[in-house]
Amino acid sequence: MCMSDLPDQNISPEHKAFLKKVKLKKISIVFTQITLLILFFVMWELAARFEIVDAFITSQPTRIVKTVINLYREGQLFHHIGITCLETIIGFILGTAFGTLIAIVLWWSEFLSKVLEPYLVILNSLPKIALGPIFIVWIGAGPATIIVIALTISLIVTILEVLNGFLAVDREKIKLVKAFGANKFQVLTKVVLPASLPNIINALKVNVGLSWVGVIVGEFLVSKAGIGYLIVYGGQVFQLDLVMTSVLILAIAAALMYQGVVYLEKVIVGKRQHKSTG
Amino acid sequence: MEYIVEIKNLGKKYQSLNGEINALENINFSIRRGDFISIVGPSGCGKSTLLSLISGLIPKTYGRVIINGRESPDVPDEIGYMLQKDQLFEWRTILENALLGLEIRKTLTKRTKEDVVQLLATYGLFEFKDKYPSQLSGGMRQRAALIRTLATKPEILLLDEAFSGLDYQTRLAVTEDIYFIIKKEGKTAILVTHDIAESISMSDRVIVLTKRPGRVKAVHEINLSCKNRTPLSSREAPEFRHYFNIIWRELDVHV
Ligand SMILES: Nc1ncnc2c1ncn2[C@@H]1O[C@H](COP(=O)(O)OP(=O)(O)OP(=O)(O)O)[C@@H](O)[C@H]1O
Ligand SMILES: [Mg+2]
């Protein structure tokens, strides 16, 4: 009985060569990715400069930079970004928290879960955006409504995803803790929750995207502030520079937030596995 | 009190929409303290059901399960259950896994924790106590699972196909290993297995069940003429074949 397949500690020349090859491959991938991005913007700029495309409707990188600077000077830039990000983060946290909480309740009571099943299915297939105008009437045209829209979009998916994770937990693991005399609460905290943590984090990843959708759509509808508002406004006054700028900012913000969740995943899930790869 | 476990006229029927499954019928047997008992029987004859009934995990339909002279409605403290796979939680270290039962029973103190660390040390897992299960070999994982079971100081161990997840070589080594630990700790054990040779090699008695509904078909006292009996040396005993043949015939396997 010995340790299972741990790699050799002393590095052979073959292994060194292998590591080098892997590293080289990684570098060339990143390099190509960056080149593609630069190429895209350069082509865009050139196409607009030489009037191959109409910069009035396609905008162009230099104009976007100008727009960003203008927005910044007017103190608009971080105002709008801040509002949208805040709404998204709140919607995301509420969606995840309530979704997980409701999933726990449904896991606890099979009766309730059976009763609510058809409603959840219907709500899940309903395009939640259709509820937007209702929320505006009920809650008013403001950030609260936008957050509620983002919440409704991510909530049901979270509930279903997390509940499925709970139900997929190995019956034998539950039997094991029950054999120690565990009550239902202990089954939840000792087995079900930790075992489905990866599932919950997967739900988080999906939720980030959905929260952005909810917030942007909400801002379209409410049309007061935020990146979504800038996009609609820019479209209405035919300022494609503003629209393109906003979309780019959105892409960056969404990517950053997604990376945040990925990092969180590494911290939480990685903690239990990083030693096993070492 | 002579017997640690007494099963009296025990029966179990599972209810389902497709009808009733009569899993076990009129089971009677008793186990003396320190005995090692094996239960063999055809697939689906109710062996796991029997262990679940003894451990109070599922309600019985009729009959009595008396442990240390008491009948208990829930899971008795003196029972430790080992399942088919080791079921170590991959998010816990070996030590944390071993402490699971104490945590659940709310008996985790500095002292009981030290006892568990001592157990890990006695059985060669001390240096792995802060490792995760995925870093251990199959045999060591099984040993860790046994220590997790022993941590709550059970008097009776129930082993449900506890070794069937292992390859043959490891399985022989692990049965040897686990057998010694169980004997050293002076536990009473009930082993459910498909493996006739394993049942003879480890037990003082083998109980053969019929096809479903499971009933006791035969009980064999295993008396082997070998010194210093261990699971491996048992297999060398002259009587081994004899028991094997009888039980094989009783199981009446058709292909
Ligand atoms: N929860 C349950 N509900 C309904 N029927 C069940 C349930 N658990 C077991 N059974 C049925 O009861 C019978 C006995 O099952 P059990 O698992 O005890 O058999 P076993 O002897 O352990 O089988 P195996 O050798 O395959 O492990 C089987 O026919 C099984 O299908
Ligand atoms: Mg079974």
Coordinates of C-alpha atoms and ligand atoms in Angstrom, one line a residue:
Chain A
M1 CA 0.0 0.0 0.0
C2 CA 1.7 3.2 -1.1
M3 CA 0.8 6.6 -2.3
S4 CA -1.0 6.7 -5.6
D5 CA 0.7 7.9 -8.7
L6 CA 2.5 11.0 -7.4
P7 CA 4.8 12.4 -10.0
D8 CA 8.5 12.0 -9.6
Q9 CA 10.1 14.8 -7.7
N10 CA 13.4 15.0 -9.5
I11 CA 13.0 16.5 -13.0
S12 CA 14.5 14.6 -15.9
P13 CA 15.7 16.3 -19.1
E14 CA 12.8 14.8 -21.0
H15 CA 10.4 16.3 -18.5
K16 CA 12.1 19.6 -18.7
A17 CA 11.7 19.6 -22.5
F18 CA 8.1 18.6 -22.1
L19 CA 7.4 21.5 -19.7
K20 CA 9.1 23.9 -22.1
K21 CA 7.0 22.7 -25.0
V22 CA 3.8 23.2 -23.0
K23 CA 4.9 26.6 -22.0
L24 CA 5.8 27.6 -25.5
K25 CA 2.4 26.4 -26.7
K26 CA 0.7 28.5 -24.1
I27 CA 2.6 31.6 -25.0
S28 CA 1.9 31.2 -28.7
I29 CA -1.8 30.9 -28.0
V30 CA -1.9 34.1 -25.9
F31 CA 0.2 35.9 -28.4
T32 CA -2.2 35.0 -31.3
Q33 CA -5.1 36.0 -29.2
I34 CA -3.7 39.5 -28.6
T35 CA -2.6 39.9 -32.2
L36 CA -6.1 39.0 -33.4
L37 CA -7.6 41.7 -31.1
I38 CA -5.2 44.3 -32.2
L39 CA -5.7 43.4 -35.8
F40 CA -9.4 43.7 -35.4
F41 CA -9.2 47.2 -34.0
V42 CA -6.6 48.3 -36.6
M43 CA -8.7 47.0 -39.5
W44 CA -11.7 48.7 -38.1
E45 CA -9.9 52.0 -37.8
L46 CA -8.4 51.7 -41.3
A47 CA -11.7 50.7 -42.8
A48 CA -13.3 53.8 -41.3
R49 CA -10.4 56.1 -42.2
F50 CA -10.4 55.1 -45.9
E51 CA -14.2 55.2 -45.9
I52 CA -14.6 51.5 -46.8
V53 CA -17.2 51.5 -44.1
D54 CA -19.3 54.5 -42.9
A55 CA -17.9 55.6 -39.6
F56 CA -21.2 57.3 -38.8
I57 CA -22.9 53.9 -38.4
T58 CA -19.9 51.7 -37.5
S59 CA -18.0 54.2 -35.4
Q60 CA -14.3 53.7 -35.1
P61 CA -11.7 53.0 -32.4
T62 CA -10.3 56.5 -32.2
R63 CA -13.8 58.0 -31.9
I64 CA -14.5 55.5 -29.2
V65 CA -11.5 56.6 -27.2
K66 CA -12.6 60.2 -27.7
T67 CA -16.1 59.3 -26.4
V68 CA -14.6 57.6 -23.4
I69 CA -12.5 60.7 -22.6
N70 CA -15.5 63.0 -23.1
L71 CA -17.7 60.8 -20.8
Y72 CA -14.9 60.9 -18.3
R73 CA -14.5 64.7 -18.4
E74 CA -18.3 65.1 -17.9
G75 CA -18.1 62.8 -14.9
Q76 CA -20.5 60.5 -16.7
L77 CA -18.2 57.5 -17.3
F78 CA -17.9 56.1 -13.8
H79 CA -21.4 57.3 -12.8
H80 CA -23.0 54.9 -15.4
I81 CA -20.5 52.1 -15.0
G82 CA -20.9 52.3 -11.3
I83 CA -24.7 52.1 -11.4
T84 CA -24.8 49.2 -13.8
C85 CA -22.1 47.2 -11.9
L86 CA -23.8 47.8 -8.6
E87 CA -27.2 46.7 -9.9
T88 CA -25.6 43.6 -11.4
I89 CA -23.8 42.7 -8.3
I90 CA -26.8 43.1 -6.1
G91 CA -29.0 41.2 -8.5
F92 CA -26.4 38.5 -8.8
I93 CA -26.0 38.1 -5.0
L94 CA -29.7 38.2 -4.3
G95 CA -30.4 35.7 -7.1
T96 CA -27.8 33.3 -5.8
A97 CA -28.7 33.7 -2.2
F98 CA -32.4 33.4 -2.6
G99 CA -32.1 30.7 -5.2
T100 CA -29.9 28.6 -3.0
L101 CA -32.2 29.2 0.0
I102 CA -35.3 28.3 -1.9
A103 CA -33.5 25.2 -3.2
I104 CA -32.8 24.2 0.4
V105 CA -36.4 24.6 1.3
L106 CA -37.5 22.5 -1.6
W107 CA -34.9 19.9 -0.8
W108 CA -36.2 19.8 2.8
S109 CA -39.8 19.4 1.9
E110 CA -40.5 16.9 -0.9
F111 CA -44.2 17.8 -0.7
L112 CA -43.6 21.5 -1.3
S113 CA -41.1 20.6 -4.1
K114 CA -43.8 18.5 -5.8
V115 CA -46.4 21.1 -5.3
L116 CA -44.3 23.9 -6.8
E117 CA -42.8 21.9 -9.6
P118 CA -45.2 22.8 -12.4
Y119 CA -45.1 26.5 -11.4
L120 CA -41.3 26.5 -11.5
V121 CA -41.3 24.9 -14.9
I122 CA -43.7 27.5 -16.3
L123 CA -41.8 30.4 -14.7
N124 CA -38.6 29.0 -16.1
S125 CA -39.9 28.9 -19.6
L126 CA -41.6 32.3 -19.4
P127 CA -39.4 35.1 -20.8
K128 CA -39.0 37.1 -17.6
I129 CA -38.5 40.3 -19.5
A130 CA -42.2 40.3 -20.2
L131 CA -42.7 41.1 -16.5
G132 CA -40.6 44.2 -16.8
P133 CA -43.4 46.7 -17.3
I134 CA -45.3 45.2 -14.4
F135 CA -42.4 45.8 -12.1
I136 CA -42.0 49.3 -13.3
V137 CA -45.7 50.0 -12.5
W138 CA -45.4 48.3 -9.1
I139 CA -42.0 49.4 -7.9
G140 CA -41.4 52.5 -10.0
A141 CA -38.9 53.3 -12.7
G142 CA -35.6 53.1 -10.8
P143 CA -32.7 50.8 -9.8
A144 CA -35.0 48.7 -7.6
T145 CA -37.0 47.6 -10.6
I146 CA -33.9 46.8 -12.5
I147 CA -32.5 44.7 -9.7
V148 CA -35.8 42.9 -9.5
I149 CA -35.8 42.1 -13.2
A150 CA -32.2 40.8 -12.9
L151 CA -33.3 38.8 -9.9
T152 CA -36.3 37.1 -11.6
I153 CA -34.1 36.2 -14.6
S154 CA -31.5 34.4 -12.5
L155 CA -33.6 33.1 -9.6
I156 CA -35.5 30.2 -11.2
V157 CA -32.5 28.9 -13.0
T158 CA -30.5 29.0 -9.8
I159 CA -33.3 27.2 -7.9
L160 CA -33.5 24.4 -10.5
E161 CA -29.7 24.1 -10.9
V162 CA -28.9 24.0 -7.2
L163 CA -31.8 21.7 -6.4
N164 CA -30.7 19.2 -9.1
G165 CA -27.3 19.3 -7.5
F166 CA -28.8 18.5 -4.1
L167 CA -30.8 15.6 -5.5
A168 CA -27.8 14.2 -7.3
V169 CA -25.8 13.8 -4.1
D170 CA -24.7 10.1 -3.7
R171 CA -27.4 8.3 -1.7
E172 CA -24.7 6.2 -0.1
K173 CA -23.0 9.3 1.3
I174 CA -26.3 10.2 2.9
K175 CA -26.7 6.7 4.2
L176 CA -23.3 6.9 5.8
V177 CA -24.0 10.0 7.9
K178 CA -27.5 8.7 8.7
A179 CA -25.7 5.5 10.0
F180 CA -23.9 7.9 12.4
G181 CA -27.3 9.1 13.5
A182 CA -27.4 12.3 11.6
N183 CA -30.6 14.3 11.5
K184 CA -31.9 16.1 8.4
F185 CA -30.1 19.3 9.2
Q186 CA -26.8 17.5 9.6
V187 CA -27.4 15.6 6.3
L188 CA -27.8 19.1 4.8
T189 CA -24.7 20.7 6.3
K190 CA -22.4 17.7 6.4
V191 CA -23.1 16.1 3.0
V192 CA -25.6 17.8 0.7
L193 CA -24.2 21.4 0.8
P194 CA -20.5 20.6 0.7
A195 CA -21.0 17.9 -2.0
S196 CA -23.0 20.3 -4.2
L197 CA -20.7 23.3 -3.8
P198 CA -19.3 22.8 -7.3
N199 CA -22.8 22.9 -8.6
I200 CA -23.6 26.0 -6.7
I201 CA -20.5 27.7 -8.1
N202 CA -21.6 26.6 -11.6
A203 CA -24.9 28.2 -11.0
L204 CA -23.0 31.4 -10.0
K205 CA -21.2 31.4 -13.3
V206 CA -24.5 31.2 -15.2
N207 CA -25.9 33.8 -12.9
V208 CA -23.3 36.4 -13.7
G209 CA -24.3 36.3 -17.3
L210 CA -28.0 36.3 -16.6
S211 CA -27.7 39.2 -14.2
W212 CA -26.0 41.3 -16.8
V213 CA -28.8 40.4 -19.3
G214 CA -31.4 41.4 -16.6
V215 CA -29.8 44.6 -15.7
I216 CA -29.2 45.8 -19.3
V217 CA -32.7 45.0 -20.3
G218 CA -34.0 46.7 -17.1
E219 CA -32.0 49.8 -18.0
F220 CA -33.4 49.7 -21.5
L221 CA -36.9 49.7 -20.1
V222 CA -36.4 52.1 -17.2
S223 CA -34.0 54.3 -19.3
K224 CA -32.6 56.6 -16.6
A225 CA -29.0 55.7 -16.0
G226 CA -26.4 53.0 -16.6
I227 CA -24.7 51.4 -19.5
G228 CA -27.9 50.0 -20.8
Y229 CA -29.4 53.5 -20.8
L230 CA -26.4 54.9 -22.7
I231 CA -26.9 52.2 -25.4
V232 CA -30.6 53.0 -25.9
Y233 CA -30.0 56.7 -25.7
G234 CA -27.1 56.5 -28.2
G235 CA -29.3 54.5 -30.5
Q236 CA -32.2 56.9 -30.3
V237 CA -30.1 60.0 -31.0
F238 CA -28.1 58.0 -33.7
Q239 CA -24.8 58.4 -31.8
L240 CA -23.2 55.1 -32.7
D241 CA -20.0 56.2 -31.0
L242 CA -21.8 56.2 -27.7
V243 CA -23.4 52.8 -28.4
M244 CA -20.2 51.1 -29.5
T245 CA -18.3 52.6 -26.5
S246 CA -21.0 51.4 -24.1
V247 CA -21.0 47.9 -25.6
L248 CA -17.2 47.7 -25.3
I249 CA -17.3 48.9 -21.7
L250 CA -20.0 46.3 -21.0
A251 CA -17.9 43.5 -22.5
I252 CA -15.0 44.5 -20.3
A253 CA -17.1 44.8 -17.1
A254 CA -18.8 41.5 -17.8
A255 CA -15.6 39.7 -18.4
L256 CA -14.0 41.1 -15.3
M257 CA -16.9 40.0 -13.1
Y258 CA -16.9 36.5 -14.7
Q259 CA -13.2 36.3 -13.9
G260 CA -14.1 37.2 -10.3
V261 CA -16.3 34.2 -10.0
V262 CA -13.7 32.0 -11.6
Y263 CA -11.3 33.2 -9.0
L264 CA -13.8 32.6 -6.2
E265 CA -14.2 29.0 -7.6
K266 CA -10.5 28.5 -7.4
V267 CA -10.4 29.7 -3.8
I268 CA -13.3 27.6 -2.6
V269 CA -13.1 24.4 -4.7
G270 CA -9.4 24.6 -5.3
K271 CA -8.8 24.5 -1.6
R272 CA -10.0 20.9 -1.4
Q273 CA -8.3 19.8 -4.5
H274 CA -5.1 21.7 -5.1
K275 CA -3.2 19.5 -2.7
S276 CA -4.3 16.4 -4.5
T277 CA -2.6 17.6 -7.7
G278 CA 0.6 18.6 -5.9
Chain B
M1 CA -26.3 -11.1 28.8
E2 CA -25.1 -13.7 26.4
Y3 CA -25.8 -12.3 23.0
I4 CA -24.9 -8.8 21.7
V5 CA -27.3 -9.0 18.8
E6 CA -30.6 -11.0 18.7
I7 CA -32.7 -11.1 15.7
K8 CA -36.2 -12.5 16.3
N9 CA -38.7 -13.3 13.6
L10 CA -37.6 -10.3 11.7
G11 CA -39.4 -9.4 8.4
K12 CA -39.4 -6.5 5.9
K13 CA -41.8 -5.7 3.1
Y14 CA -41.0 -2.7 0.9
Q15 CA -44.1 -0.9 -0.4
S16 CA -44.2 0.6 -3.8
L17 CA -46.8 1.5 -6.4
N18 CA -46.0 -1.6 -8.4
G19 CA -46.8 -3.7 -5.3
E20 CA -45.2 -5.1 -2.3
I21 CA -41.7 -6.5 -2.2
N22 CA -41.2 -9.1 0.4
A23 CA -37.5 -8.7 1.1
L24 CA -37.0 -10.6 4.3
E25 CA -39.1 -13.2 6.1
N26 CA -38.8 -14.7 9.6
I27 CA -35.2 -14.1 10.2
N28 CA -33.8 -15.5 13.4
F29 CA -30.2 -15.6 14.6
S30 CA -28.1 -14.4 17.5
I31 CA -24.5 -13.2 17.7
R32 CA -22.1 -13.5 20.6
R33 CA -19.9 -10.7 21.6
G34 CA -16.7 -10.7 19.6
D35 CA -18.0 -13.0 16.9
F36 CA -17.3 -12.5 13.2
I37 CA -20.4 -13.4 11.2
S38 CA -20.8 -13.5 7.4
I39 CA -24.0 -13.3 5.5
V40 CA -24.1 -14.7 2.0
G41 CA -27.0 -15.1 -0.3
P42 CA -28.1 -14.6 -3.9
S43 CA -28.3 -11.1 -5.4
G44 CA -31.3 -9.1 -4.2
C45 CA -32.2 -11.5 -1.4
G46 CA -32.2 -8.8 1.2
K47 CA -28.7 -8.8 2.7
S48 CA -28.4 -5.0 2.7
T49 CA -31.9 -4.7 3.9
L50 CA -30.9 -6.9 6.9
L51 CA -28.0 -4.6 7.8
S52 CA -30.2 -1.5 7.4
L53 CA -32.7 -3.1 9.8
I54 CA -30.1 -4.0 12.4
S55 CA -28.7 -0.4 12.2
G56 CA -32.2 1.1 12.5
L57 CA -31.8 3.0 9.2
I58 CA -35.1 1.7 7.9
P59 CA -38.2 0.6 9.8
K60 CA -38.9 -3.1 10.1
T61 CA -42.2 -4.6 9.2
Y62 CA -42.3 -7.1 12.0
G63 CA -40.1 -8.9 14.5
R64 CA -37.5 -7.6 16.9
V65 CA -33.9 -6.5 16.7
I66 CA -32.3 -6.6 20.2
I67 CA -28.9 -5.0 20.7
N68 CA -27.3 -5.3 24.1
G69 CA -30.7 -6.4 25.4
R70 CA -32.4 -3.2 24.2
E71 CA -34.7 -2.5 21.3
S72 CA -34.1 1.0 19.9
P73 CA -36.3 3.0 17.5
D74 CA -33.4 4.9 16.0
V75 CA -29.8 4.3 15.1
P76 CA -28.1 2.7 18.1
D77 CA -24.8 4.2 19.2
E78 CA -23.1 0.9 19.4
I79 CA -23.3 0.2 15.7
G80 CA -20.7 1.2 13.1
Y81 CA -21.6 0.9 9.4
M82 CA -19.1 0.4 6.6
L83 CA -20.5 0.7 3.1
Q84 CA -19.5 -0.8 -0.2
K85 CA -17.2 2.1 -1.3
D86 CA -15.2 3.9 1.3
Q87 CA -17.3 7.0 0.9
L88 CA -14.6 9.3 2.2
F89 CA -15.7 12.9 1.6
E90 CA -13.3 14.3 -0.9
W91 CA -13.7 17.8 0.6
R92 CA -12.4 16.7 4.0
T93 CA -8.9 15.6 5.0
I94 CA -8.4 12.1 6.3
L95 CA -8.5 13.3 9.9
E96 CA -11.6 15.4 9.2
N97 CA -13.2 12.4 7.6
A98 CA -12.3 10.2 10.6
L99 CA -14.0 12.8 12.9
L100 CA -17.2 12.8 11.0
G101 CA -19.1 10.5 13.3
L102 CA -18.0 12.3 16.4
E103 CA -19.1 15.6 14.9
I104 CA -22.5 14.2 14.0
R105 CA -23.0 12.7 17.5
K106 CA -21.7 15.9 19.0
T107 CA -19.1 14.0 21.0
L108 CA -16.1 15.7 19.4
T109 CA -13.9 16.9 22.2
K110 CA -10.1 17.4 22.5
R111 CA -9.9 13.9 24.1
T112 CA -12.0 12.0 21.5
K113 CA -10.1 13.8 18.8
E114 CA -6.8 12.7 20.3
D115 CA -8.2 9.1 20.4
V116 CA -8.9 9.3 16.7
V117 CA -5.4 10.7 15.9
Q118 CA -4.1 7.8 18.0
L119 CA -6.1 5.3 15.9
L120 CA -4.7 6.8 12.7
A121 CA -1.2 6.5 14.2
T122 CA -1.7 2.9 15.3
Y123 CA -2.9 1.9 11.8
G124 CA -0.2 3.8 9.9
L125 CA -2.2 6.7 8.6
F126 CA -0.8 9.4 10.9
E127 CA 1.4 11.0 8.2
F128 CA -1.6 11.1 5.9
K129 CA -4.0 12.7 8.3
D130 CA -3.9 16.1 6.6
K131 CA -4.0 14.7 3.1
Y132 CA -7.2 14.4 1.0
P133 CA -8.7 11.0 0.1
S134 CA -7.7 11.3 -3.6
Q135 CA -4.1 11.2 -2.4
L136 CA -4.4 7.7 -0.9
S137 CA -4.4 4.3 -2.5
G138 CA -7.5 2.1 -2.4
G139 CA -6.3 0.0 0.5
M140 CA -5.4 3.0 2.6
R141 CA -8.7 4.7 1.9
Q142 CA -10.5 1.5 3.1
R143 CA -8.4 1.6 6.2
A144 CA -9.3 5.3 6.7
A145 CA -13.0 4.4 6.3
L146 CA -12.6 1.8 9.0
I147 CA -11.0 4.2 11.3
R148 CA -13.8 6.7 10.6
T149 CA -16.2 3.9 11.7
L150 CA -14.1 3.0 14.8
A151 CA -13.9 6.6 15.9
T152 CA -17.3 6.5 17.5
K153 CA -16.3 3.4 19.4
P154 CA -19.0 1.0 18.1
E155 CA -19.2 -2.5 19.5
I156 CA -20.7 -3.9 16.4
L157 CA -19.4 -3.4 12.9
L158 CA -21.7 -3.9 9.9
L159 CA -19.8 -4.3 6.6
D160 CA -21.9 -4.3 3.5
E161 CA -19.7 -5.6 0.6
A162 CA -17.1 -3.4 2.1
F163 CA -14.3 -4.8 0.0
S164 CA -16.0 -5.3 -3.4
G165 CA -14.8 -2.0 -4.8
L166 CA -11.2 -3.2 -4.7
D167 CA -9.2 -5.2 -7.2
Y168 CA -8.5 -8.8 -6.2
Q169 CA -4.9 -8.4 -4.9
T170 CA -5.8 -5.3 -2.8
R171 CA -8.9 -7.0 -1.6
L172 CA -7.0 -9.9 -0.1
A173 CA -4.6 -7.5 1.5
V174 CA -7.3 -5.3 2.8
T175 CA -9.4 -8.1 4.2
E176 CA -6.3 -9.3 6.1
D177 CA -5.7 -5.8 7.3
I178 CA -9.3 -5.0 8.4
Y179 CA -9.6 -8.5 10.0
F180 CA -6.7 -7.8 12.2
I181 CA -7.9 -4.4 13.2
I182 CA -11.4 -5.7 14.0
K183 CA -9.9 -8.5 16.1
K184 CA -7.5 -6.3 17.8
E185 CA -10.2 -3.8 18.8
G186 CA -12.3 -6.7 19.9
K187 CA -15.3 -5.8 17.8
T188 CA -18.3 -7.9 16.8
A189 CA -18.7 -7.9 13.1
I190 CA -21.3 -8.8 10.5
L191 CA -20.0 -9.0 7.0
V192 CA -22.3 -9.1 3.9
T193 CA -20.5 -10.5 0.9
H194 CA -20.9 -12.2 -2.5
D195 CA -17.6 -13.9 -2.1
I196 CA -18.0 -17.4 -0.5
A197 CA -14.3 -17.8 0.1
E198 CA -14.1 -14.4 1.8
S199 CA -17.0 -15.3 4.0
I200 CA -15.4 -18.6 5.1
S201 CA -11.9 -17.1 5.5
M202 CA -13.0 -14.4 7.8
S203 CA -15.9 -15.7 9.9
D204 CA -16.7 -17.8 12.9
R205 CA -20.1 -18.4 11.3
V206 CA -21.6 -18.1 7.9
I207 CA -25.3 -17.5 7.5
V208 CA -26.7 -18.5 4.1
L209 CA -29.9 -16.7 3.0
T210 CA -32.4 -18.0 0.4
K211 CA -33.5 -16.1 -2.7
R212 CA -36.0 -13.3 -2.1
P213 CA -37.8 -13.3 0.2
G214 CA -34.7 -13.9 2.2
R215 CA -34.9 -16.5 4.9
V216 CA -32.1 -18.2 6.8
K217 CA -31.3 -21.3 4.8
A218 CA -28.3 -22.6 6.8
V219 CA -25.9 -21.6 9.5
H220 CA -22.4 -22.9 9.4
E221 CA -20.0 -22.8 12.3
I222 CA -16.6 -22.5 10.7
N223 CA -14.0 -24.7 12.4
L224 CA -10.7 -24.6 10.6
S225 CA -7.7 -26.6 11.8
C226 CA -5.1 -24.0 11.3
K227 CA -2.9 -22.3 13.9
N228 CA -3.0 -18.5 14.2
R229 CA -6.0 -18.2 12.0
T230 CA -6.0 -15.2 9.5
P231 CA -8.1 -14.8 6.4
L232 CA -5.2 -15.9 4.2
S233 CA -4.1 -18.9 6.2
S234 CA -7.7 -20.0 6.5
R235 CA -7.8 -20.5 2.8
E236 CA -5.1 -23.1 3.3
A237 CA -7.0 -25.1 5.8
P238 CA -8.1 -28.6 4.7
E239 CA -11.7 -28.0 5.7
F240 CA -11.9 -24.8 3.6
R241 CA -12.9 -26.6 0.4
H242 CA -15.5 -28.6 2.2
Y243 CA -17.3 -25.5 3.5
F244 CA -16.9 -23.8 0.2
N245 CA -18.6 -26.7 -1.6
I246 CA -21.5 -26.9 0.8
I247 CA -22.2 -23.2 0.7
W248 CA -21.8 -23.1 -3.1
R249 CA -24.4 -25.8 -3.4
E250 CA -26.8 -24.0 -1.0
L251 CA -26.6 -20.8 -3.0
D252 CA -27.7 -22.8 -6.0
V253 CA -26.3 -20.4 -8.6
H254 CA -27.6 -20.9 -12.1
V255 CA -26.1 -19.2 -15.1
Ligands
LIG1 N1 -36.0 1.2 -0.8 C1 -36.5 0.2 -1.4 N2 -37.8 0.2 -1.9 C2 -38.3 -0.9 -2.6 N3 -37.6 -2.0 -2.8 C3 -36.4 -2.1 -2.3 C4 -35.8 -1.0 -1.6 N4 -34.5 -1.4 -1.2 C5 -34.4 -2.7 -1.6 N5 -35.5 -3.1 -2.3 C6 -35.7 -4.5 -2.9 O1 -35.6 -5.4 -1.8 C7 -34.9 -6.5 -2.3 C8 -33.7 -6.7 -1.4 O2 -32.8 -5.7 -1.5 P1 -31.3 -5.6 -0.9 O3 -30.6 -4.4 -1.4 O4 -31.5 -5.8 0.6 O5 -30.7 -7.0 -1.5 P2 -29.2 -7.4 -1.4 O6 -29.2 -8.8 -1.0 O7 -28.3 -6.5 -0.6 O8 -28.8 -7.3 -2.9 P3 -27.3 -7.2 -3.6 O9 -26.7 -8.6 -3.5 O10 -27.6 -6.8 -5.0 O11 -26.6 -6.2 -2.8 C9 -34.5 -6.3 -3.7 O12 -35.3 -7.0 -4.5 C10 -34.6 -4.8 -3.9 O13 -35.0 -4.5 -5.2
MG2 MG -26.7 -5.1 -1.1

